[in-house]
Amino acid sequence: MTGPEHYQRAERFARDAAQATDAAEESVLLRHAQVHATLAAAAATALAGDLSGPNAAEWAAVAAAPAEASYARRRQADRR
């Protein structure tokens, strides 16, 4: 999932939370919204910053890649 996709998902969860009729459901939806908003902010920060550091290529690839590709890349790196 890309940064913009996380942002869109966060907006959707927040909108759904505002329409929830049950406090428990609202709480769960808001937690999901917060997670996606945080991931969107991390991606935006990584891509907007100076990408010349030692982890630049990794951040650029992870922040802009679909979640499945990012996960597979991390798993492969963990095996090294």
Short mmCIF file of C-alpha atoms in Angstrom, two decimals:
data_model
loop_
_atom_site.label_atom_id
_atom_site.label_comp_id
_atom_site.label_asym_id
_atom_site.label_seq_id
_atom_site.Cartn_x
_atom_site.Cartn_y
_atom_site.Cartn_z
CA MET A 1 0.00 0.00 0.00
CA THR A 2 1.47 3.37 -0.98
CA GLY A 3 1.51 6.53 1.12
CA PRO A 4 -1.42 8.08 -0.76
CA GLU A 5 -3.37 4.84 -0.42
CA HIS A 6 -2.76 4.89 3.35
CA TYR A 7 -4.01 8.48 3.44
CA GLN A 8 -7.18 7.58 1.54
CA ARG A 9 -7.77 4.59 3.81
CA ALA A 10 -7.32 6.81 6.89
CA GLU A 11 -9.91 9.25 5.56
CA ARG A 12 -12.34 6.43 4.89
CA PHE A 13 -11.94 4.94 8.39
CA ALA A 14 -12.35 8.39 9.97
CA ARG A 15 -15.49 9.05 7.93
CA ASP A 16 -16.90 5.65 8.87
CA ALA A 17 -16.09 6.30 12.54
CA ALA A 18 -18.04 9.56 12.43
CA GLN A 19 -21.08 7.61 11.24
CA ALA A 20 -20.71 4.71 13.69
CA THR A 21 -23.64 4.16 16.02
CA ASP A 22 -21.71 2.05 18.53
CA ALA A 23 -18.87 3.40 20.69
CA ALA A 24 -16.81 0.20 20.36
CA GLU A 25 -17.10 0.25 16.57
CA GLU A 26 -16.18 3.93 16.50
CA SER A 27 -13.09 3.24 18.63
CA VAL A 28 -11.89 0.43 16.36
CA LEU A 29 -12.42 2.53 13.23
CA LEU A 30 -10.54 5.46 14.74
CA ARG A 31 -7.61 3.22 15.66
CA HIS A 32 -7.46 1.92 12.08
CA ALA A 33 -7.62 5.51 10.81
CA GLN A 34 -4.73 6.51 13.08
CA VAL A 35 -2.54 3.63 11.91
CA HIS A 36 -3.07 4.48 8.25
CA ALA A 37 -2.58 8.21 8.88
CA THR A 38 0.71 7.47 10.64
CA LEU A 39 1.91 5.28 7.76
CA ALA A 40 0.89 7.96 5.23
CA ALA A 41 2.84 10.57 7.19
CA ALA A 42 5.90 8.31 7.37
CA ALA A 43 5.81 7.75 3.61
CA ALA A 44 5.36 11.45 2.87
CA THR A 45 8.20 12.38 5.21
CA ALA A 46 10.53 9.81 3.69
CA LEU A 47 9.76 10.83 0.13
CA ALA A 48 9.83 14.59 0.78
CA GLY A 49 13.14 14.56 2.62
CA ASP A 50 16.70 14.33 1.47
CA LEU A 51 16.91 10.83 0.04
CA SER A 52 20.68 10.78 -0.17
CA GLY A 53 21.34 9.00 3.13
CA PRO A 54 22.38 5.38 3.61
CA ASN A 55 18.76 4.14 3.64
CA ALA A 56 17.51 6.36 0.82
CA ALA A 57 16.87 3.61 -1.71
CA GLU A 58 15.11 1.45 0.88
CA TRP A 59 12.81 4.28 2.00
CA ALA A 60 11.99 5.27 -1.57
CA ALA A 61 11.14 1.68 -2.51
CA VAL A 62 9.11 0.90 0.62
CA ALA A 63 7.20 4.18 0.73
CA ALA A 64 6.10 3.92 -2.88
CA ALA A 65 5.55 0.16 -3.18
CA PRO A 66 2.41 -1.88 -2.66
CA ALA A 67 2.30 -3.47 0.80
CA GLU A 68 2.84 -6.99 -0.53
CA ALA A 69 6.02 -6.01 -2.35
CA SER A 70 7.31 -4.12 0.69
CA TYR A 71 6.63 -7.08 2.95
CA ALA A 72 8.37 -9.50 0.57
CA ARG A 73 11.39 -7.20 0.31
CA ARG A 74 11.66 -6.93 4.13
CA ARG A 75 11.37 -10.70 4.55
CA GLN A 76 14.13 -11.21 1.99
CA ALA A 77 16.36 -8.68 3.78
CA ASP A 78 15.71 -10.42 7.12
CA ARG A 79 17.07 -13.68 5.71
CA ARG A 80 20.45 -12.14 4.86
#
